[in-house]
Amino acid sequence: MEHYLRTCAIHKDEQLTKFCQNHSRLCCSKCVNHSQCSKVTPINELTDMQPTDLQGLSVELETVLGEIKSLQISQELSVQALLRTYKEHGAVMIEQMRGNLNFDIDDIDECGNSYVSTSGGHEQYLKEEMCRSVLFILNEFDNITVKELNEMRDEVISIKGSITSSIIKCTSLHNDLSNFHEFVQKIGDNKELCLIASIKCKHIIQQALTLLGKSGEVFNVQSITKHNVRIPSDKGVCYIRGICVLLDGQVLVVDWNNQNVKLLNQQYQVVSHWDVNARPLDICLITPSEVAVAVNTSNIHEVQFITVNQGKLVSGRKFQLQHECTFITHHQGDLFVTSDQELYKYSLNGKLICRLYQDKSADRTVYKCAVSPTGDRLYITSYWNNKLLTLARDGTLLATYTDPALESLCGLHVTPAGQVLVCGCWFHTVLQVGREGQSKLAKLATREDGVWYPASVCYSSTTSCIMVGLLSDDNILVFRVE
């Protein structure tokens, strides 16, 4: 136990001797990255100055251990559900092909009976006609259905890989937390070990909280820049209703007014675009290279999938909805879609799983939606009621938040670390709200910072930037944050 606690995590042959207050890190004599820091103190000099609460740490470790285990179980169930959905979708496609074949054969048979009764035969003609029809259906299945199944298979592989990576992190953290939970019971009165254990515990707990989407860190805006996203083919001013970030730092924006989706490079320059057949309202990441777009007009309600391939946008499969399709988000194979008054959950193949929430008291009561990194919380904005609603996984209402600055609450986003960002459109404000959905943590930007009618917001972990899309403006705003 003592060897485990005293050993440097980077240099396995060295013991920890100092504490860098600038980085809140323990270090050994070989940790040269702290050599220029102004506040590096020997551990033995800190033992009387730094209080340690091992009993409190033990309770916190036990709580986080349970939550990490629950997350791991939930993710393993998500993988099973994802694979089950793919198999079911393949079975449905094959069953549809069989139905088409049976229908066509029955049709030919009926025509053949009529033909035989009037002309006395021609069995060879009927056989050839049946073969042509069957070949046509099989070719159609190859060209369309197999392509769709391959696309879904690639999605499943990518999402499964992402979930599996998270499960591995959960397992590793669970092992570390278990070790520390055992150690803090046995350290006794050794002040140095108490201090080392306390510092290491807090660090590992912070990693666990980040994985659980509970980091709670408040953003601090360092600078704000504008970037023009208008392209020559645009017929009107841009209305950026949705923003999505790829893992490599490229950005996709949904331009509602010009009916297109635009791909921006890391410098926020438009490098490609895709024209939509109707009004696009929102966009969300499905895999590292694929997104889903919510498309909605009076007679078109659909989810369109787009792949980013070598700097180009390529349209893929899509599915129709029987209700309005206003905003959309995704979590581990589940699509969450709003319809202005309801929140629905769908599988990736377009199968309706359930309706999670409904409020028919007014229009736009269920407007934008977002999901926490662990999937345990759903957030929806009630546009005209100026409310942020927090729901449990099953749709149970947990919290309601209102703020005068959030009139016509529009933009909504949850970061990979669980920070909740919201936009008040008519009061030109971007706020950070607590994970519980009950308090304001920070006012990030207002009209004085150039924010006019913010409609969408998104955070990039790659660049540590928050992007804000505006109504009736050709620019997006980029906040560099710490």
PDB file of C-alpha atoms in Angstrom, residues 10-165:
ATOM      1  CA  ILE A  10       4.814   8.817 -14.524  1.00  0.00           C
ATOM      2  CA  HIS A  11       8.232   7.655 -13.296  1.00  0.00           C
ATOM      3  CA  LYS A  12       7.568   4.244 -11.782  1.00  0.00           C
ATOM      4  CA  ASP A  13      11.065   3.959 -10.279  1.00  0.00           C
ATOM      5  CA  GLU A  14      10.788   7.235  -8.340  1.00  0.00           C
ATOM      6  CA  GLN A  15       9.052   8.232  -5.124  1.00  0.00           C
ATOM      7  CA  LEU A  16       6.873  11.304  -4.757  1.00  0.00           C
ATOM      8  CA  THR A  17       8.688  14.023  -2.824  1.00  0.00           C
ATOM      9  CA  LYS A  18       7.014  17.335  -3.697  1.00  0.00           C
ATOM     10  CA  PHE A  19       3.658  18.971  -4.350  1.00  0.00           C
ATOM     11  CA  CYS A  20       3.146  21.553  -7.126  1.00  0.00           C
ATOM     12  CA  GLN A  21       0.450  23.972  -6.021  1.00  0.00           C
ATOM     13  CA  ASN A  22       0.357  25.611  -9.473  1.00  0.00           C
ATOM     14  CA  HIS A  23      -0.912  22.366 -11.021  1.00  0.00           C
ATOM     15  CA  SER A  24      -2.242  20.655  -7.852  1.00  0.00           C
ATOM     16  CA  ARG A  25      -0.033  17.656  -8.661  1.00  0.00           C
ATOM     17  CA  LEU A  26       2.356  15.433  -6.703  1.00  0.00           C
ATOM     18  CA  CYS A  27       5.760  15.082  -8.371  1.00  0.00           C
ATOM     19  CA  CYS A  28       9.128  13.362  -8.041  1.00  0.00           C
ATOM     20  CA  SER A  29      12.693  14.541  -8.782  1.00  0.00           C
ATOM     21  CA  LYS A  30      12.324  13.555 -12.470  1.00  0.00           C
ATOM     22  CA  CYS A  31       9.100  15.526 -13.091  1.00  0.00           C
ATOM     23  CA  VAL A  32      10.820  18.364 -14.933  1.00  0.00           C
ATOM     24  CA  ASN A  33       7.534  19.882 -16.188  1.00  0.00           C
ATOM     25  CA  HIS A  34       7.077  21.394 -12.693  1.00  0.00           C
ATOM     26  CA  SER A  35      10.655  22.701 -12.383  1.00  0.00           C
ATOM     27  CA  GLN A  36       9.674  26.218 -13.514  1.00  0.00           C
ATOM     28  CA  CYS A  37       6.625  26.469 -11.256  1.00  0.00           C
ATOM     29  CA  SER A  38       6.798  28.999  -8.427  1.00  0.00           C
ATOM     30  CA  LYS A  39       4.924  26.985  -5.776  1.00  0.00           C
ATOM     31  CA  VAL A  40       6.594  23.569  -5.414  1.00  0.00           C
ATOM     32  CA  THR A  41       6.881  22.417  -1.798  1.00  0.00           C
ATOM     33  CA  PRO A  42       8.367  19.236  -0.224  1.00  0.00           C
ATOM     34  CA  ILE A  43       5.612  16.944   1.014  1.00  0.00           C
ATOM     35  CA  ASN A  44       7.031  16.737   4.545  1.00  0.00           C
ATOM     36  CA  GLU A  45       6.661  20.523   4.883  1.00  0.00           C
ATOM     37  CA  LEU A  46       2.956  20.366   4.005  1.00  0.00           C
ATOM     38  CA  THR A  47       1.809  17.700   6.440  1.00  0.00           C
ATOM     39  CA  ASP A  48       0.888  20.179   9.188  1.00  0.00           C
ATOM     40  CA  MET A  49      -0.477  22.817   6.794  1.00  0.00           C
ATOM     41  CA  GLN A  50      -2.779  20.700   4.608  1.00  0.00           C
ATOM     42  CA  PRO A  51      -5.739  19.214   6.534  1.00  0.00           C
ATOM     43  CA  THR A  52      -6.952  15.798   5.403  1.00  0.00           C
ATOM     44  CA  ASP A  53     -10.396  14.333   5.948  1.00  0.00           C
ATOM     45  CA  LEU A  54      -9.963  10.622   5.227  1.00  0.00           C
ATOM     46  CA  GLN A  55     -13.363   9.747   6.630  1.00  0.00           C
ATOM     47  CA  GLY A  56     -15.054  12.202   4.255  1.00  0.00           C
ATOM     48  CA  LEU A  57     -12.933  10.871   1.388  1.00  0.00           C
ATOM     49  CA  SER A  58     -13.986   7.329   2.211  1.00  0.00           C
ATOM     50  CA  VAL A  59     -17.672   8.269   1.978  1.00  0.00           C
ATOM     51  CA  GLU A  60     -17.093  10.154  -1.295  1.00  0.00           C
ATOM     52  CA  LEU A  61     -15.133   7.230  -2.751  1.00  0.00           C
ATOM     53  CA  GLU A  62     -17.904   4.819  -1.839  1.00  0.00           C
ATOM     54  CA  THR A  63     -20.518   7.039  -3.518  1.00  0.00           C
ATOM     55  CA  VAL A  64     -18.506   7.503  -6.719  1.00  0.00           C
ATOM     56  CA  LEU A  65     -17.687   3.774  -6.822  1.00  0.00           C
ATOM     57  CA  GLY A  66     -21.393   2.956  -6.922  1.00  0.00           C
ATOM     58  CA  GLU A  67     -22.070   5.521  -9.638  1.00  0.00           C
ATOM     59  CA  ILE A  68     -19.174   4.298 -11.810  1.00  0.00           C
ATOM     60  CA  LYS A  69     -20.423   0.710 -11.474  1.00  0.00           C
ATOM     61  CA  SER A  70     -23.953   1.790 -12.446  1.00  0.00           C
ATOM     62  CA  LEU A  71     -22.566   3.637 -15.467  1.00  0.00           C
ATOM     63  CA  GLN A  72     -20.595   0.584 -16.528  1.00  0.00           C
ATOM     64  CA  ILE A  73     -23.687  -1.649 -16.293  1.00  0.00           C
ATOM     65  CA  SER A  74     -25.761   0.907 -18.212  1.00  0.00           C
ATOM     66  CA  GLN A  75     -23.179   1.091 -21.005  1.00  0.00           C
ATOM     67  CA  GLU A  76     -22.968  -2.692 -21.300  1.00  0.00           C
ATOM     68  CA  LEU A  77     -26.773  -2.800 -21.657  1.00  0.00           C
ATOM     69  CA  SER A  78     -26.531  -0.060 -24.319  1.00  0.00           C
ATOM     70  CA  VAL A  79     -24.155  -2.206 -26.382  1.00  0.00           C
ATOM     71  CA  GLN A  80     -26.558  -5.157 -26.170  1.00  0.00           C
ATOM     72  CA  ALA A  81     -29.529  -2.952 -27.182  1.00  0.00           C
ATOM     73  CA  LEU A  82     -27.544  -1.487 -30.074  1.00  0.00           C
ATOM     74  CA  LEU A  83     -26.653  -4.910 -31.479  1.00  0.00           C
ATOM     75  CA  ARG A  84     -30.236  -6.097 -30.993  1.00  0.00           C
ATOM     76  CA  THR A  85     -31.574  -3.085 -32.937  1.00  0.00           C
ATOM     77  CA  TYR A  86     -29.217  -3.790 -35.844  1.00  0.00           C
ATOM     78  CA  LYS A  87     -30.261  -7.448 -36.032  1.00  0.00           C
ATOM     79  CA  GLU A  88     -33.954  -6.512 -35.864  1.00  0.00           C
ATOM     80  CA  HIS A  89     -33.521  -3.947 -38.628  1.00  0.00           C
ATOM     81  CA  GLY A  90     -31.789  -6.532 -40.863  1.00  0.00           C
ATOM     82  CA  ALA A  91     -34.611  -9.017 -40.229  1.00  0.00           C
ATOM     83  CA  VAL A  92     -37.234  -6.383 -41.127  1.00  0.00           C
ATOM     84  CA  MET A  93     -35.426  -5.572 -44.381  1.00  0.00           C
ATOM     85  CA  ILE A  94     -35.244  -9.237 -45.388  1.00  0.00           C
ATOM     86  CA  GLU A  95     -38.909  -9.757 -44.471  1.00  0.00           C
ATOM     87  CA  GLN A  96     -39.845  -6.784 -46.664  1.00  0.00           C
ATOM     88  CA  MET A  97     -37.936  -8.341 -49.566  1.00  0.00           C
ATOM     89  CA  ARG A  98     -39.774 -11.641 -49.049  1.00  0.00           C
ATOM     90  CA  GLY A  99     -43.070  -9.766 -49.021  1.00  0.00           C
ATOM     91  CA  ASN A 100     -42.196  -8.017 -52.276  1.00  0.00           C
ATOM     92  CA  LEU A 101     -41.234 -11.350 -53.886  1.00  0.00           C
ATOM     93  CA  ASN A 102     -44.447 -13.050 -52.745  1.00  0.00           C
ATOM     94  CA  PHE A 103     -46.572 -10.140 -53.913  1.00  0.00           C
ATOM     95  CA  ASP A 104     -44.897 -10.104 -57.339  1.00  0.00           C
ATOM     96  CA  ILE A 105     -45.158 -13.885 -57.752  1.00  0.00           C
ATOM     97  CA  ASP A 106     -48.863 -13.774 -56.794  1.00  0.00           C
ATOM     98  CA  ASP A 107     -49.363 -10.959 -59.279  1.00  0.00           C
ATOM     99  CA  ILE A 108     -47.626 -12.899 -62.060  1.00  0.00           C
ATOM    100  CA  ASP A 109     -49.539 -16.056 -61.122  1.00  0.00           C
ATOM    101  CA  GLU A 110     -52.857 -14.218 -61.302  1.00  0.00           C
ATOM    102  CA  CYS A 111     -51.979 -12.707 -64.670  1.00  0.00           C
ATOM    103  CA  GLY A 112     -50.744 -16.112 -65.859  1.00  0.00           C
ATOM    104  CA  ASN A 113     -53.998 -17.843 -64.975  1.00  0.00           C
ATOM    105  CA  SER A 114     -55.906 -15.240 -66.902  1.00  0.00           C
ATOM    106  CA  TYR A 115     -53.503 -15.513 -69.825  1.00  0.00           C
ATOM    107  CA  VAL A 116     -53.698 -19.327 -69.883  1.00  0.00           C
ATOM    108  CA  SER A 117     -57.494 -19.276 -69.871  1.00  0.00           C
ATOM    109  CA  THR A 118     -57.590 -16.990 -72.872  1.00  0.00           C
ATOM    110  CA  SER A 119     -54.621 -18.149 -74.952  1.00  0.00           C
ATOM    111  CA  GLY A 120     -54.031 -21.686 -73.809  1.00  0.00           C
ATOM    112  CA  GLY A 121     -50.549 -21.581 -72.317  1.00  0.00           C
ATOM    113  CA  HIS A 122     -47.162 -19.884 -72.736  1.00  0.00           C
ATOM    114  CA  GLU A 123     -45.570 -21.289 -69.560  1.00  0.00           C
ATOM    115  CA  GLN A 124     -42.108 -20.345 -70.812  1.00  0.00           C
ATOM    116  CA  TYR A 125     -43.121 -16.715 -71.070  1.00  0.00           C
ATOM    117  CA  LEU A 126     -44.436 -16.754 -67.503  1.00  0.00           C
ATOM    118  CA  LYS A 127     -41.232 -18.339 -66.185  1.00  0.00           C
ATOM    119  CA  GLU A 128     -39.103 -15.709 -67.897  1.00  0.00           C
ATOM    120  CA  GLU A 129     -41.329 -12.912 -66.612  1.00  0.00           C
ATOM    121  CA  MET A 130     -41.124 -14.286 -63.070  1.00  0.00           C
ATOM    122  CA  CYS A 131     -37.325 -14.563 -63.285  1.00  0.00           C
ATOM    123  CA  ARG A 132     -37.034 -10.981 -64.507  1.00  0.00           C
ATOM    124  CA  SER A 133     -39.257  -9.751 -61.678  1.00  0.00           C
ATOM    125  CA  VAL A 134     -37.363 -11.710 -59.016  1.00  0.00           C
ATOM    126  CA  LEU A 135     -34.005 -10.487 -60.350  1.00  0.00           C
ATOM    127  CA  PHE A 136     -35.277  -6.912 -60.328  1.00  0.00           C
ATOM    128  CA  ILE A 137     -36.342  -7.169 -56.667  1.00  0.00           C
ATOM    129  CA  LEU A 138     -33.050  -8.819 -55.686  1.00  0.00           C
ATOM    130  CA  ASN A 139     -31.068  -6.102 -57.476  1.00  0.00           C
ATOM    131  CA  GLU A 140     -33.096  -3.433 -55.717  1.00  0.00           C
ATOM    132  CA  PHE A 141     -32.390  -5.169 -52.398  1.00  0.00           C
ATOM    133  CA  ASP A 142     -28.661  -5.234 -53.202  1.00  0.00           C
ATOM    134  CA  ASN A 143     -28.550  -1.600 -54.306  1.00  0.00           C
ATOM    135  CA  ILE A 144     -30.658  -0.036 -51.570  1.00  0.00           C
ATOM    136  CA  THR A 145     -31.178  -2.291 -48.570  1.00  0.00           C
ATOM    137  CA  VAL A 146     -27.693  -3.772 -48.399  1.00  0.00           C
ATOM    138  CA  LYS A 147     -26.248  -0.244 -48.633  1.00  0.00           C
ATOM    139  CA  GLU A 148     -28.518   0.861 -45.803  1.00  0.00           C
ATOM    140  CA  LEU A 149     -27.576  -2.154 -43.681  1.00  0.00           C
ATOM    141  CA  ASN A 150     -23.883  -1.517 -44.312  1.00  0.00           C
ATOM    142  CA  GLU A 151     -24.309   2.108 -43.232  1.00  0.00           C
ATOM    143  CA  MET A 152     -26.070   0.999 -40.058  1.00  0.00           C
ATOM    144  CA  ARG A 153     -23.411  -1.650 -39.440  1.00  0.00           C
ATOM    145  CA  ASP A 154     -20.681   0.995 -39.657  1.00  0.00           C
ATOM    146  CA  GLU A 155     -22.646   3.184 -37.224  1.00  0.00           C
ATOM    147  CA  VAL A 156     -23.070   0.298 -34.809  1.00  0.00           C
ATOM    148  CA  ILE A 157     -19.356  -0.566 -34.966  1.00  0.00           C
ATOM    149  CA  SER A 158     -18.365   3.050 -34.323  1.00  0.00           C
ATOM    150  CA  ILE A 159     -20.840   3.605 -31.472  1.00  0.00           C
ATOM    151  CA  LYS A 160     -19.980   0.229 -29.953  1.00  0.00           C
ATOM    152  CA  GLY A 161     -16.285   1.182 -30.074  1.00  0.00           C
ATOM    153  CA  SER A 162     -17.000   4.480 -28.319  1.00  0.00           C
ATOM    154  CA  ILE A 163     -19.086   2.796 -25.591  1.00  0.00           C
ATOM    155  CA  THR A 164     -16.503   0.029 -25.162  1.00  0.00           C
ATOM    156  CA  SER A 165     -13.773   2.648 -24.717  1.00  0.00           C
TER     157      SER A 165
END
